[in-house]
Coordinates of C-alpha atoms and ligand atoms in Angstrom, one line a residue:
M1 CA -3.2 -18.6 23.6
L2 CA -5.7 -16.1 23.9
N3 CA -6.2 -16.7 27.5
K4 CA -3.4 -14.4 28.9
A5 CA -4.5 -11.8 26.8
A6 CA -8.2 -12.2 27.5
A7 CA -7.4 -12.3 31.6
K8 CA -5.6 -9.3 30.9
L9 CA -8.2 -7.5 29.0
L10 CA -10.7 -8.4 32.1
E11 CA -8.5 -6.9 34.7
G12 CA -7.9 -4.1 32.8
F13 CA -11.8 -3.7 32.3
A14 CA -12.3 -3.8 36.1
D15 CA -9.9 -1.1 36.4
A16 CA -11.5 0.9 34.1
L17 CA -14.9 0.3 35.5
E18 CA -13.6 1.2 39.0
I19 CA -12.0 4.2 37.8
R20 CA -15.4 5.3 36.4
G21 CA -17.0 4.5 39.8
A22 CA -18.8 1.7 38.6
N23 CA -20.6 -0.8 40.9
A24 CA -18.8 -2.5 43.1
F25 CA -20.2 -6.0 42.3
R26 CA -19.4 -5.7 38.7
V27 CA -16.2 -4.8 39.2
R28 CA -15.5 -7.7 41.6
A29 CA -17.6 -9.7 38.8
F30 CA -14.6 -8.9 36.1
R31 CA -11.9 -9.2 38.6
N32 CA -12.8 -12.9 39.4
A33 CA -13.5 -13.6 35.9
A34 CA -9.8 -12.5 35.2
R35 CA -8.3 -15.0 37.6
Q36 CA -10.5 -17.7 36.2
V37 CA -9.7 -17.4 32.7
D38 CA -6.3 -17.2 33.7
A39 CA -6.4 -20.4 35.3
L40 CA -8.2 -22.2 32.4
T41 CA -6.6 -25.2 31.3
S42 CA -7.8 -25.3 28.0
D43 CA -8.2 -22.6 24.8
L44 CA -10.5 -19.9 25.7
S45 CA -11.4 -19.7 21.6
D46 CA -12.8 -23.4 22.0
L47 CA -14.6 -22.7 25.1
V48 CA -16.3 -19.6 23.7
N49 CA -17.0 -21.1 20.4
S50 CA -18.3 -24.5 21.8
G51 CA -20.6 -22.1 24.4
E52 CA -19.0 -24.1 27.1
I53 CA -17.6 -20.8 28.6
K54 CA -21.0 -19.9 30.5
N55 CA -20.8 -23.1 32.4
I56 CA -17.6 -22.0 33.9
K57 CA -18.1 -20.6 37.4
G58 CA -17.6 -16.9 37.9
I59 CA -18.2 -16.0 34.4
G60 CA -22.0 -14.5 33.6
K61 CA -23.7 -14.0 30.9
G62 CA -22.5 -10.4 30.5
I63 CA -18.6 -11.5 30.7
A64 CA -19.1 -14.3 28.4
G65 CA -20.6 -11.8 25.9
V66 CA -17.4 -9.6 26.4
L67 CA -15.0 -12.8 26.2
Q68 CA -17.0 -13.9 23.0
E69 CA -16.4 -10.4 21.4
F70 CA -12.8 -10.2 22.2
V71 CA -12.5 -14.0 20.7
A72 CA -14.0 -12.8 17.5
N73 CA -12.7 -9.4 17.2
Q74 CA -9.5 -9.4 19.7
R75 CA -11.1 -6.2 21.0
V76 CA -14.1 -5.2 23.0
E77 CA -15.5 -1.9 22.1
E78 CA -17.1 -1.1 25.6
Y79 CA -13.7 -1.6 26.7
D80 CA -11.9 0.5 23.9
T81 CA -14.5 3.4 24.7
M82 CA -13.7 3.7 28.4
R83 CA -10.1 3.6 27.4
A84 CA -10.6 6.3 25.3
E85 CA -12.2 8.7 27.5
I86 CA -9.8 8.0 30.7
P87 CA -6.4 9.5 30.1
A88 CA -3.8 7.0 29.4
G89 CA -1.7 8.2 32.2
V90 CA -4.4 7.4 34.9
F91 CA -3.9 3.5 33.8
E92 CA -0.2 4.2 34.1
M93 CA -0.6 5.2 37.6
L94 CA -2.3 1.7 38.4
K95 CA 1.0 0.0 37.5
V96 CA 2.8 1.9 40.3
P97 CA 3.0 -0.4 43.6
G98 CA 1.0 0.4 46.4
L99 CA -1.5 2.5 44.0
G100 CA -4.5 0.4 43.9
P101 CA -7.7 1.5 41.6
K102 CA -9.8 2.8 44.3
T103 CA -6.8 5.7 45.2
V104 CA -6.5 6.0 41.5
A105 CA -9.8 6.7 41.1
T106 CA -10.2 9.0 43.9
L107 CA -6.8 10.9 42.5
Y108 CA -8.2 11.3 39.1
N109 CA -11.9 11.9 39.6
E110 CA -11.7 14.4 42.7
H111 CA -8.3 16.1 42.4
G112 CA -7.7 15.9 38.5
I113 CA -4.4 13.9 38.5
T114 CA -4.0 12.3 35.2
S115 CA -0.3 11.5 35.2
L116 CA 2.6 10.2 36.6
D117 CA 4.2 13.4 36.1
A118 CA 1.0 15.3 37.9
L119 CA 1.2 12.7 40.7
E120 CA 4.9 13.2 41.5
T121 CA 4.1 17.3 41.3
A122 CA 1.4 16.8 43.9
G123 CA 3.5 14.4 46.0
R124 CA 6.7 16.8 46.0
S125 CA 4.5 19.9 47.0
G126 CA 2.7 18.2 49.5
Q127 CA -0.5 18.5 48.4
L128 CA -1.1 14.2 48.4
A129 CA -0.8 14.5 52.0
D130 CA -3.8 16.6 52.5
I131 CA -5.8 14.1 50.6
K132 CA -7.8 12.0 52.7
A133 CA -7.2 8.9 50.4
V134 CA -3.2 8.9 50.8
G135 CA -2.3 11.1 53.8
P136 CA 1.6 12.2 54.5
K137 CA 2.9 8.8 55.2
R138 CA 1.9 7.2 52.4
Q139 CA 2.7 10.3 50.5
E140 CA 6.6 9.3 51.4
K141 CA 5.8 5.8 50.3
L142 CA 4.1 6.5 47.0
L143 CA 7.1 9.2 45.6
R144 CA 9.8 6.2 46.6
E145 CA 7.8 3.9 44.6
L146 CA 7.2 6.1 41.9
G147 CA 11.0 6.9 41.3
R148 CA 11.8 3.0 41.3
F149 CA 9.0 2.4 39.2
R150 CA 10.1 4.7 36.5
E151 CA 13.8 3.4 36.5
R152 CA 12.6 0.1 36.0
T153 CA 9.9 0.9 33.5
A154 CA 12.3 2.6 31.1
R155 CA 13.6 -0.9 30.0
H156 CA 11.5 -4.1 28.7
L157 CA 12.5 -7.6 29.5
I158 CA 14.2 -9.5 26.5
G159 CA 11.5 -12.0 27.2
E160 CA 9.0 -9.4 25.8
A161 CA 11.2 -7.6 23.3
L162 CA 12.6 -10.4 21.1
P163 CA 9.4 -12.2 20.5
L164 CA 7.8 -9.1 19.1
A165 CA 10.9 -8.0 17.4
E166 CA 11.0 -11.6 15.4
L167 CA 7.3 -11.1 14.5
L168 CA 8.2 -7.6 12.9
V169 CA 10.9 -9.0 11.4
E170 CA 8.9 -11.5 9.9
H171 CA 6.0 -9.1 8.7
L172 CA 8.6 -7.2 6.9
R173 CA 10.5 -10.1 5.1
A174 CA 7.1 -10.5 3.6
E175 CA 7.1 -7.3 1.8
P176 CA 9.0 -8.1 -1.5
Q177 CA 10.9 -4.2 -1.8
V178 CA 12.5 -5.4 1.6
M179 CA 16.0 -6.7 0.8
E180 CA 17.7 -7.1 4.2
V181 CA 16.2 -6.6 7.5
E182 CA 17.4 -7.3 11.2
Y183 CA 16.8 -6.0 14.8
A184 CA 19.3 -4.0 15.9
G185 CA 20.4 -2.4 19.3
S186 CA 20.8 -4.1 22.4
L187 CA 18.1 -6.6 21.5
R188 CA 20.6 -8.0 18.8
R189 CA 23.6 -7.9 21.5
G190 CA 21.1 -10.0 23.7
Q191 CA 21.1 -7.6 26.5
E192 CA 18.8 -8.7 29.2
T193 CA 16.5 -5.7 29.1
I194 CA 15.9 -3.4 26.3
G195 CA 14.7 0.3 25.8
D196 CA 13.2 1.0 22.4
L197 CA 13.4 -1.4 19.6
D198 CA 15.4 -0.6 16.4
I199 CA 14.8 -2.4 13.4
L200 CA 17.2 -2.0 10.1
A201 CA 16.1 -2.8 6.7
S202 CA 17.2 -2.3 3.1
S203 CA 15.3 -1.4 0.3
V204 CA 15.5 0.8 -3.2
N205 CA 11.8 1.7 -2.3
P206 CA 11.5 2.8 1.0
D207 CA 8.2 4.1 1.2
A208 CA 6.6 1.0 0.0
V209 CA 8.4 -0.8 3.2
M210 CA 7.2 1.9 5.9
E211 CA 3.7 1.4 4.4
H212 CA 4.3 -2.4 4.9
F213 CA 5.3 -1.9 8.1
I214 CA 2.6 0.1 10.0
T215 CA 0.0 -2.5 8.8
A216 CA 1.5 -5.3 11.2
D217 CA -0.7 -6.2 13.7
V218 CA 1.1 -5.4 16.9
V219 CA 1.5 -2.0 15.9
D220 CA -1.0 0.3 17.7
D221 CA -0.1 3.8 17.5
V222 CA 2.1 5.6 14.4
I223 CA 4.1 8.2 16.3
G224 CA 6.2 9.3 13.2
F225 CA 6.0 8.3 9.7
G226 CA 8.9 9.0 7.1
S227 CA 10.7 7.4 4.6
T228 CA 13.7 7.1 6.3
K229 CA 12.5 6.5 9.9
T230 CA 9.2 5.6 11.1
T231 CA 8.3 5.2 15.1
V232 CA 5.2 3.0 15.9
L233 CA 4.5 2.1 19.4
I234 CA 3.5 -1.7 19.8
N235 CA 0.4 -3.2 21.8
N236 CA 2.6 -3.3 24.9
G237 CA 4.0 0.0 25.2
I238 CA 7.6 -0.6 23.5
Q239 CA 8.5 2.3 20.9
V240 CA 9.6 0.6 17.6
D241 CA 12.0 2.7 15.2
L242 CA 12.0 1.2 11.8
L243 CA 15.1 2.8 9.9
V244 CA 15.3 2.1 5.8
V245 CA 18.9 2.6 4.2
E246 CA 20.1 2.0 1.0
P247 CA 21.4 -1.7 0.1
P248 CA 25.1 -0.3 -0.2
E249 CA 25.1 1.1 3.4
Y250 CA 23.3 -1.4 5.1
G251 CA 26.4 -3.2 6.8
A252 CA 27.7 0.0 8.4
A253 CA 24.0 1.0 9.2
L254 CA 23.4 -2.2 10.8
M255 CA 26.8 -1.8 13.0
Y256 CA 26.0 1.5 13.9
F257 CA 22.7 0.6 15.2
T258 CA 23.7 -2.7 17.0
G259 CA 26.2 -0.7 19.1
S260 CA 27.3 -0.6 21.7
K261 CA 28.5 2.9 21.8
D262 CA 31.7 1.9 23.5
H263 CA 32.3 -1.1 20.8
N264 CA 31.6 1.4 18.1
I265 CA 34.0 4.0 19.4
E266 CA 36.9 1.5 19.9
I267 CA 36.3 0.4 16.1
R268 CA 35.9 4.0 14.8
S269 CA 39.4 4.9 16.4
R270 CA 40.9 1.8 15.0
A271 CA 39.7 2.7 11.5
Q272 CA 40.9 6.5 12.0
A273 CA 44.6 4.9 12.7
R274 CA 44.2 3.2 9.2
G275 CA 43.3 6.6 7.4
L276 CA 39.7 5.4 7.2
S277 CA 36.6 7.4 8.5
L278 CA 33.5 5.1 9.6
N279 CA 30.0 6.3 10.0
E280 CA 26.6 4.6 9.8
H281 CA 27.0 5.6 6.2
G282 CA 29.9 3.6 5.1
I283 CA 33.5 3.3 5.2
L284 CA 35.9 6.2 3.5
D285 CA 39.5 6.4 2.6
E286 CA 39.9 10.1 3.7
E287 CA 43.3 10.3 1.7
T288 CA 41.9 9.0 -1.9
G289 CA 38.2 9.7 -1.2
T290 CA 37.5 6.3 -2.2
R291 CA 34.5 4.2 -0.5
H292 CA 34.7 1.0 0.7
P293 CA 32.5 -1.6 0.4
A294 CA 29.7 -1.6 3.4
A295 CA 26.7 -3.7 2.4
T296 CA 27.6 -6.2 5.0
E297 CA 29.3 -5.8 8.9
Q298 CA 31.7 -8.6 7.2
E299 CA 33.1 -6.0 4.9
I300 CA 33.5 -3.2 7.3
Y301 CA 35.4 -5.4 10.1
A302 CA 37.6 -6.8 6.9
A303 CA 38.2 -3.1 5.8
I304 CA 40.2 -2.4 9.3
G305 CA 41.7 -6.0 9.8
L306 CA 39.2 -8.1 12.0
P307 CA 37.2 -11.2 11.5
W308 CA 33.3 -10.4 12.0
I309 CA 32.3 -10.1 15.8
E310 CA 29.3 -11.9 17.2
P311 CA 26.6 -9.0 18.2
T312 CA 26.5 -10.5 21.7
L313 CA 30.1 -9.9 22.3
R314 CA 30.2 -6.0 21.2
E315 CA 30.4 -4.4 24.4
N316 CA 34.1 -3.5 24.4
R317 CA 35.2 -6.0 27.1
G318 CA 38.1 -7.1 25.2
E319 CA 36.6 -8.4 22.0
I320 CA 38.3 -6.2 19.7
E321 CA 41.5 -7.0 20.7
A322 CA 40.6 -11.0 20.7
A323 CA 39.4 -10.5 17.5
D324 CA 42.4 -9.0 16.7
A325 CA 44.8 -12.1 18.2
H326 CA 42.1 -14.6 16.6
T327 CA 41.5 -15.6 20.1
I328 CA 37.7 -15.0 20.2
P329 CA 36.5 -18.4 21.4
Q330 CA 33.8 -20.8 19.8
L331 CA 30.9 -19.3 21.4
I332 CA 28.0 -21.9 22.8
V333 CA 24.9 -21.8 20.8
R334 CA 21.5 -23.7 21.7
D335 CA 22.2 -26.8 19.7
D336 CA 25.0 -27.6 22.0
I337 CA 22.8 -28.2 25.0
K338 CA 22.1 -31.5 25.7
G339 CA 19.6 -31.6 28.5
E340 CA 18.3 -29.4 31.1
L341 CA 18.6 -30.2 34.8
H342 CA 16.1 -28.0 36.6
G343 CA 12.3 -28.0 35.8
H344 CA 9.2 -28.1 37.7
S345 CA 5.5 -30.2 37.4
L346 CA 2.4 -29.9 38.9
W347 CA 3.8 -31.7 41.9
S348 CA 4.9 -28.3 43.1
D349 CA 4.2 -24.9 41.4
G350 CA 4.5 -26.2 37.8
A351 CA 1.6 -25.9 35.5
A352 CA 1.8 -29.4 33.9
P353 CA 2.1 -32.9 34.8
I354 CA 5.7 -34.6 34.3
A355 CA 4.4 -36.3 31.1
D356 CA 3.8 -33.1 29.6
M357 CA 7.0 -31.4 30.5
L358 CA 9.1 -34.3 29.3
E359 CA 6.9 -34.3 25.9
A360 CA 8.3 -30.4 25.8
A361 CA 11.6 -31.6 26.6
K362 CA 11.7 -34.3 23.9
S363 CA 10.2 -32.1 21.2
Q364 CA 13.4 -29.5 22.1
N365 CA 15.7 -32.5 21.0
L366 CA 17.0 -33.0 24.6
E367 CA 18.7 -36.2 25.7
Y368 CA 17.7 -35.6 29.2
F369 CA 15.4 -33.7 31.7
S370 CA 15.3 -33.4 35.4
I371 CA 12.4 -32.8 37.1
T372 CA 13.3 -30.7 40.2
D373 CA 10.1 -29.8 42.1
H374 CA 10.5 -27.5 45.4
S375 CA 11.0 -29.3 48.8
G376 CA 8.6 -28.7 51.6
S377 CA 9.6 -25.7 53.3
L378 CA 8.6 -23.9 50.5
G379 CA 5.2 -23.9 51.5
V380 CA 3.9 -21.4 48.7
A381 CA 4.9 -23.4 46.1
N382 CA 3.5 -26.3 47.3
G383 CA 7.0 -27.9 48.2
L384 CA 7.5 -31.9 48.4
D385 CA 8.0 -33.4 51.9
P386 CA 10.0 -36.6 52.1
E387 CA 6.5 -38.7 51.7
R388 CA 5.2 -37.2 48.5
L389 CA 9.1 -37.0 47.1
A390 CA 8.7 -40.8 47.6
E391 CA 5.5 -41.0 45.7
Q392 CA 7.0 -38.7 43.0
T393 CA 9.8 -41.3 42.9
K394 CA 7.4 -43.9 41.7
E395 CA 5.6 -41.5 39.1
I396 CA 9.2 -40.9 37.7
S397 CA 10.2 -44.6 37.6
A398 CA 7.1 -45.4 35.8
G399 CA 7.5 -42.4 33.4
R400 CA 11.2 -43.8 32.8
T401 CA 9.9 -47.1 31.0
T402 CA 8.0 -44.7 28.6
S403 CA 10.2 -41.6 28.1
G404 CA 11.8 -43.5 24.9
S405 CA 14.9 -41.5 23.7
I406 CA 15.1 -39.2 26.2
T407 CA 16.1 -39.7 30.1
L408 CA 14.3 -38.6 32.8
L409 CA 16.1 -37.7 35.9
H410 CA 14.6 -37.3 39.4
G411 CA 16.1 -34.1 41.3
S412 CA 14.9 -31.6 43.5
E413 CA 15.1 -27.8 44.0
V414 CA 16.1 -28.2 47.6
E415 CA 15.6 -24.9 50.0
I416 CA 19.0 -23.7 51.3
L417 CA 17.6 -23.0 54.9
T418 CA 19.0 -19.4 56.7
D419 CA 22.2 -21.6 58.0
G420 CA 23.1 -23.4 54.8
N421 CA 21.5 -26.9 55.8
L422 CA 19.1 -28.2 53.2
D423 CA 15.9 -28.8 53.4
F424 CA 16.2 -33.1 53.2
S425 CA 18.1 -35.5 54.8
D426 CA 21.9 -36.6 53.3
E427 CA 20.3 -40.1 53.2
I428 CA 17.1 -38.8 50.6
L429 CA 19.3 -36.4 48.9
A430 CA 21.6 -39.1 48.3
S431 CA 19.1 -41.2 46.6
L432 CA 18.6 -38.2 43.8
D433 CA 19.8 -37.8 40.5
V434 CA 20.3 -34.2 40.7
V435 CA 20.0 -31.7 43.3
V436 CA 19.8 -28.2 42.4
A437 CA 20.2 -26.0 45.7
S438 CA 18.3 -22.5 45.6
I439 CA 17.4 -19.4 48.2
H440 CA 13.9 -18.1 48.1
S441 CA 13.5 -16.5 51.6
S442 CA 15.5 -14.8 54.3
F443 CA 17.1 -12.5 51.7
N444 CA 18.0 -9.7 54.0
Q445 CA 20.7 -11.7 55.9
S446 CA 24.1 -9.8 56.4
V447 CA 26.7 -10.2 53.5
E448 CA 28.5 -12.4 56.0
Q449 CA 25.6 -14.7 56.9
M450 CA 24.5 -15.1 53.6
T451 CA 28.2 -15.8 52.0
T452 CA 28.3 -18.7 54.9
R453 CA 24.9 -19.5 53.8
M454 CA 25.8 -20.0 50.2
I455 CA 29.3 -21.6 50.9
T456 CA 27.6 -24.4 53.2
A457 CA 25.5 -25.4 50.9
I458 CA 28.2 -25.4 48.1
E459 CA 30.2 -27.9 50.1
H460 CA 27.2 -30.1 51.2
P461 CA 28.5 -33.7 49.6
H462 CA 25.2 -33.8 47.4
V463 CA 24.5 -30.4 45.9
D464 CA 25.2 -30.3 42.3
I465 CA 24.1 -27.2 41.2
I466 CA 23.3 -23.6 42.9
G467 CA 20.0 -22.3 41.5
H468 CA 19.6 -18.9 40.2
P469 CA 22.5 -17.8 42.7
T470 CA 21.6 -14.2 43.3
G471 CA 17.8 -14.1 43.4
R472 CA 17.6 -11.3 41.5
I473 CA 14.3 -10.7 39.8
L474 CA 14.5 -8.4 37.2
G475 CA 12.8 -4.9 37.3
R476 CA 11.6 -6.0 40.9
R477 CA 13.9 -7.2 43.1
D478 CA 17.8 -6.6 43.4
G479 CA 19.7 -10.0 44.2
Y480 CA 20.8 -10.8 47.9
E481 CA 24.4 -9.4 48.9
F482 CA 27.4 -12.1 49.3
D483 CA 31.1 -12.3 48.6
V484 CA 30.9 -13.4 45.1
E485 CA 34.3 -14.2 44.9
A486 CA 34.5 -16.5 48.0
V487 CA 31.3 -18.2 46.8
M488 CA 32.6 -18.9 43.4
N489 CA 35.9 -19.8 44.5
A490 CA 34.1 -22.5 46.8
A491 CA 32.1 -23.6 43.8
A492 CA 35.1 -24.1 41.8
A493 CA 37.0 -25.8 44.7
T494 CA 33.9 -28.5 45.0
G495 CA 33.3 -28.7 41.6
T496 CA 29.6 -27.2 42.2
A497 CA 28.1 -25.8 39.3
L498 CA 26.2 -22.3 39.5
E499 CA 23.2 -21.6 37.1
I500 CA 22.4 -19.7 34.5
N501 CA 18.8 -19.6 35.0
A502 CA 17.0 -18.6 31.7
S503 CA 13.9 -17.6 32.7
P504 CA 13.9 -13.6 31.1
E505 CA 12.7 -12.6 34.6
R506 CA 15.8 -13.8 36.1
L507 CA 18.8 -14.4 34.1
D508 CA 20.8 -15.2 37.2
L509 CA 23.7 -15.4 37.1
N510 CA 24.2 -12.3 34.5
D511 CA 26.7 -12.0 32.1
V512 CA 29.3 -10.6 33.7
M513 CA 29.2 -12.8 36.7
A514 CA 28.8 -15.9 34.5
R515 CA 31.9 -14.8 32.9
R516 CA 33.8 -14.7 35.9
A517 CA 32.5 -17.9 37.2
A518 CA 34.1 -19.6 33.9
E519 CA 37.4 -17.9 34.4
L520 CA 37.3 -19.3 38.0
G521 CA 37.0 -22.8 36.5
V522 CA 33.3 -23.2 38.0
P523 CA 31.2 -25.3 35.8
I524 CA 28.1 -23.3 34.3
S525 CA 24.9 -25.0 34.1
I526 CA 22.2 -23.3 31.9
N527 CA 18.4 -24.1 32.9
S528 CA 15.1 -22.7 31.5
D529 CA 13.6 -23.3 35.2
A530 CA 10.4 -24.1 33.4
H531 CA 7.3 -24.4 35.3
H532 CA 5.1 -24.7 32.0
P533 CA 5.8 -26.7 28.7
D534 CA 6.5 -23.8 26.7
S535 CA 8.9 -22.2 29.0
L536 CA 11.6 -24.6 27.9
G537 CA 12.3 -22.1 25.2
F538 CA 13.5 -19.8 27.4
M539 CA 16.8 -21.7 26.9
H540 CA 17.4 -19.0 24.2
Y541 CA 17.7 -16.4 26.5
G542 CA 20.2 -18.3 28.7
I543 CA 22.1 -19.1 25.7
L544 CA 22.3 -15.2 24.7
T545 CA 23.5 -14.3 28.0
A546 CA 26.0 -17.3 28.1
Q547 CA 27.3 -15.9 25.0
R548 CA 27.4 -12.3 26.7
A549 CA 29.6 -14.2 29.3
W550 CA 31.9 -15.6 26.5
L551 CA 31.4 -19.0 27.3
R552 CA 32.2 -22.1 25.1
P553 CA 30.3 -25.3 24.8
A554 CA 32.9 -26.7 27.3
D555 CA 32.2 -24.3 30.0
V556 CA 28.9 -25.5 30.4
L557 CA 27.8 -28.9 32.4
N558 CA 24.7 -29.7 30.5
T559 CA 26.4 -29.3 26.9
L560 CA 27.5 -33.2 28.3
P561 CA 25.8 -36.1 26.6
V562 CA 23.8 -38.1 28.9
E563 CA 26.4 -40.9 29.8
E564 CA 29.1 -38.4 30.4
L565 CA 26.8 -36.1 32.6
L566 CA 25.4 -38.9 34.7
D567 CA 29.2 -40.0 35.4
W568 CA 29.8 -36.5 36.4
L569 CA 26.7 -36.2 39.0
R570 CA 28.1 -39.7 40.5
Q571 CA 31.5 -38.6 41.0
P572 CA 32.0 -37.5 44.6
K573 CA 32.8 -34.1 45.9
P574 CA 35.3 -32.5 45.9
R575 CA 34.6 -33.1 42.1
R576 CA 36.9 -32.0 39.5
W577 CA 35.6 -29.8 36.6
I578 CA 37.6 -30.9 33.4
P579 CA 36.7 -28.7 30.6
H580 CA 36.1 -30.8 27.4
Ligands
LIG1 ZN1 14.0 -21.4 42.4
LIG2 ZN1 12.9 -23.6 40.1

């Protein structure tokens, strides 16, 4: 939908206006409109085309005109002009936490600071401390935030990068001169964040491929153009390199650019031991000087006596030895997932009614879907108290009669309180189908307190799953600290599942921790934690993380068919996990 993009545009418009010192009322009008558009439940294009947009509160004639232009052209001239006049670095400064448009406007207009580099230099030299809008105290804080910001923004979330990569690959497939094409790098390995995006194609006519590539809608800027490598920036600031190689080299190049570096080093030394020299162009017998076939990755691995290795495993974490011994497990794939056990609705902080979430789950071919709205003490998420939970039970019971092929489960994402007790009474928890227990507050407890808090929840007789166990938000917040081994051991001993929360902002547990948990015999549950029907697609990212954790379908609770899942949920704890 265009709504999100339009809301972003209005917000950017407001920033640009403020930086240019525009009338405060106009700036505020744009900010209000951005919020209104973001909260719209219907498609913005429909509202614009039918003229209804003018009836929406907070959207006056001027802004309606801007939206009209945006819907028609996907761009707005006045905005583009403003953006072109203000250095890009000024907008980048706005992304640093604690730096609002007002301060940025002062720094730019009165002190000529136009980039993050200039800001940092001014901070280090103490110049910011003398600026009235900043001052010495804020200067220190700004420098700290700036450092963290730079660390974070060097990488992009997989949830942002993957859909764009797929778009670009699809765009390239439409060009008849392209023979093979795939995205490579850390994205192909399913890493949670990526730096630059690498796409690899094979063709005998690379110029035609490059010409076609830069016509993709998402391409914003062409930074470098050549027949072997072209570099562009796409609309959200990700840098993309397209490499085009000759078809006989494609496998060697794909392997090289997929990495990881550690995996490739190990593979190369294995090749060397066999008298073969391997690089991104192919594989050569050093004694006879003959070239081995290298058009596919399979051929390369075969030349050194190995079966093909899944990209998600290529981290040199034992996969080469396992491939050699033929002990690489059958990795879980999306189709193994039979249901989801953690999802939200309008009852708490979700964006859709239960019925819509259920429809979305059906279209994902799930056998069961669990509504687990927040519990009462999470006020910010409109958590349910016992009365509202009882009302919700009625709606869910009614929903069950119409749910058809999918089983609707009633659960709760219940708050783990600071002492490890839960937000609902045992009696209420016992009445629910599924209990996901999560921490959303008091992250700063000591390691001991946090460990006790988690283990207490894990040992609770009615807790089935611990949601997003470390609480991290990628790029924004580290997880809280606790004794991971002790918590995992408690989960294994009680048969309590730990979640891989598949939301791309979380991916929590991460790959390394999920692998360790499965080794210890902890059941893993992979859930989208969807707050919107579209977010059920997050499962894909959870699966990639699970593959990186070497998980088999048998390690994952929600690969169980509905009857077996219900049996598992009904078993009293300590519940023995039996891999199937
Ligand atoms: Zn949660
Ligand atoms: Zn949740």
